[in-house]
């Protein structure tokens, strides 16, 4: 009997919750403009990828990057010291910046709607500002922060291999891309 009572009480609670939930309402421009809070979204991307080939072909000629890997570049023990006498393990490239001790948490990409000087709305895509953060850290005698990232692949022109292309460890990056219609 107590089991039946418990199930009935649980069912009644669920019914009450579903009835008491607020409904979603469509907002017009004026109503949406009156809403306050933080706008935009922040995206954090940690990437571990292997790509067979990325190629560009034009009039019979081609340039390609083959056997591409995107990772954190910590392949050998000494590649990525962790500052405590050890090394970071091999894994995904961590494209944002996280320094909890300083209260810094920068996403890979921030997406916001902003207004330019003439009042036109624009979509702003903002990269983490490592350049400013590293200048401030260096001025205080602290080491620069690095986004642990490696992109490596074999560079080909046509069928001929030119060698290996590698990009790693970003310390200076900042920028905003704005997009708007006209």
XYZ file of C-alpha atoms in Angstrom:
182
model
C 0.000 0.000 0.000
C 2.812 2.426 0.892
C 4.473 1.631 -2.459
C 1.252 2.552 -4.309
C 1.028 5.793 -2.283
C 4.675 6.653 -3.138
C 4.087 6.065 -6.871
C 0.894 8.158 -6.764
C 2.683 10.990 -4.961
C 5.547 10.900 -7.478
C 3.119 10.964 -10.421
C 1.240 13.913 -8.893
C 4.520 15.786 -8.348
C 5.571 15.236 -11.970
C 2.164 16.387 -13.212
C 2.412 19.505 -11.024
C 5.938 20.252 -12.330
C 4.924 19.940 -15.964
C 1.924 22.270 -15.459
C 3.926 24.876 -13.515
C 6.751 25.257 -16.076
C 6.903 28.618 -17.831
C 5.988 28.567 -21.501
C 8.361 29.868 -24.148
C 7.109 33.022 -25.807
C 8.196 34.638 -29.047
C 9.603 38.149 -28.474
C 9.474 41.007 -30.936
C 12.446 43.378 -31.357
C 11.171 45.889 -28.784
C 10.530 43.226 -26.121
C 13.875 41.571 -26.816
C 15.623 44.944 -26.473
C 14.210 45.282 -22.943
C 15.771 41.980 -21.816
C 18.908 42.450 -19.725
C 21.715 40.010 -19.084
C 24.779 38.742 -20.877
C 24.491 38.380 -24.626
C 26.470 36.176 -26.921
C 28.022 32.771 -26.464
C 31.481 31.517 -25.634
C 32.861 28.430 -27.356
C 35.702 26.322 -25.993
C 37.227 23.877 -28.488
C 39.705 21.190 -27.600
C 40.732 19.461 -30.832
C 42.333 16.095 -31.526
C 42.075 15.338 -35.245
C 43.732 13.354 -38.012
C 43.052 14.400 -41.609
C 44.170 12.309 -44.582
C 44.489 15.203 -47.028
C 43.531 18.836 -47.546
C 44.157 19.843 -51.170
C 43.821 22.812 -53.493
C 43.555 22.068 -57.245
C 43.737 24.660 -60.013
C 44.189 24.111 -63.773
C 45.662 20.636 -63.303
C 48.145 21.645 -60.586
C 47.667 20.888 -56.916
C 49.032 21.705 -53.504
C 48.093 19.436 -50.626
C 48.757 18.846 -46.975
C 48.614 15.124 -46.209
C 48.694 13.109 -43.010
C 47.616 16.153 -41.001
C 47.408 15.920 -37.206
C 46.005 18.535 -34.840
C 46.922 17.889 -31.212
C 48.700 19.469 -28.247
C 52.158 18.466 -29.513
C 53.128 16.701 -26.276
C 54.438 13.584 -28.031
C 57.638 13.051 -25.990
C 58.032 13.494 -22.225
C 60.015 16.749 -22.501
C 57.795 18.420 -25.133
C 55.348 20.057 -22.721
C 56.697 20.640 -19.200
C 53.899 21.191 -16.693
C 55.888 23.528 -14.404
C 55.950 20.993 -11.581
C 58.807 18.817 -12.841
C 56.620 16.609 -15.039
C 55.127 16.817 -18.495
C 51.647 17.124 -19.907
C 50.392 13.952 -21.629
C 49.678 13.726 -25.348
C 46.133 14.823 -26.093
C 43.837 17.361 -27.672
C 44.947 20.889 -28.525
C 43.385 23.148 -25.895
C 42.591 26.274 -27.839
C 41.180 28.427 -25.047
C 43.182 29.779 -22.109
C 42.474 28.873 -18.500
C 44.400 30.476 -15.591
C 42.126 29.887 -12.587
C 44.652 31.346 -10.117
C 44.285 34.743 -11.885
C 40.580 34.391 -12.647
C 41.242 34.177 -16.403
C 39.010 31.910 -18.478
C 39.173 32.772 -22.172
C 37.202 30.721 -24.672
C 38.476 29.744 -28.094
C 35.884 32.005 -29.672
C 33.318 34.500 -28.353
C 30.286 35.298 -30.485
C 28.471 38.571 -29.722
C 26.103 41.006 -31.402
C 27.562 44.521 -31.114
C 26.747 47.996 -32.443
C 29.293 49.961 -34.447
C 29.752 53.743 -34.198
C 26.898 54.383 -36.668
C 24.498 52.145 -34.702
C 24.514 49.233 -37.151
C 24.414 45.796 -35.529
C 27.300 43.472 -36.287
C 28.170 39.907 -35.411
C 31.573 39.955 -33.637
C 33.744 36.819 -33.502
C 36.548 37.387 -30.969
C 39.672 35.265 -30.438
C 41.356 35.017 -27.013
C 43.649 38.013 -26.385
C 46.856 36.164 -25.509
C 49.051 39.061 -26.606
C 47.757 41.488 -23.941
C 47.666 38.828 -21.213
C 51.253 37.779 -21.958
C 52.477 41.385 -22.008
C 50.915 41.905 -18.564
C 52.344 38.641 -17.211
C 55.837 39.418 -18.558
C 55.718 42.943 -17.094
C 55.034 41.328 -13.699
C 57.949 38.917 -14.133
C 55.723 35.906 -14.885
C 56.185 33.594 -17.870
C 54.036 33.908 -20.967
C 51.129 31.510 -21.372
C 50.994 29.181 -24.352
C 48.058 27.602 -26.132
C 49.325 24.045 -26.543
C 48.577 23.314 -30.158
C 50.384 21.521 -32.957
C 49.277 21.237 -36.577
C 51.616 19.001 -38.564
C 51.411 17.470 -42.037
C 53.335 16.563 -45.146
C 53.359 19.303 -47.810
C 52.998 18.168 -51.450
C 53.046 20.031 -54.763
C 51.458 17.680 -57.269
C 52.891 14.234 -56.494
C 56.178 15.614 -55.113
C 56.664 15.846 -51.356
C 58.354 19.099 -50.262
C 58.687 18.180 -46.586
C 56.818 18.574 -43.328
C 54.936 21.691 -42.236
C 54.492 22.212 -38.491
C 52.838 24.995 -36.486
C 52.965 24.789 -32.688
C 52.566 26.603 -29.362
C 50.748 29.919 -29.855
C 51.702 32.780 -27.511
C 50.541 35.834 -29.456
C 47.013 35.941 -30.787
C 44.192 38.443 -30.581
C 41.575 39.764 -32.922
C 37.943 40.359 -33.739
C 36.130 39.628 -36.986
C 32.897 41.593 -37.506
C 30.195 40.502 -39.940
C 27.188 42.559 -41.023
C 24.708 42.742 -43.848
C 24.179 45.686 -46.157
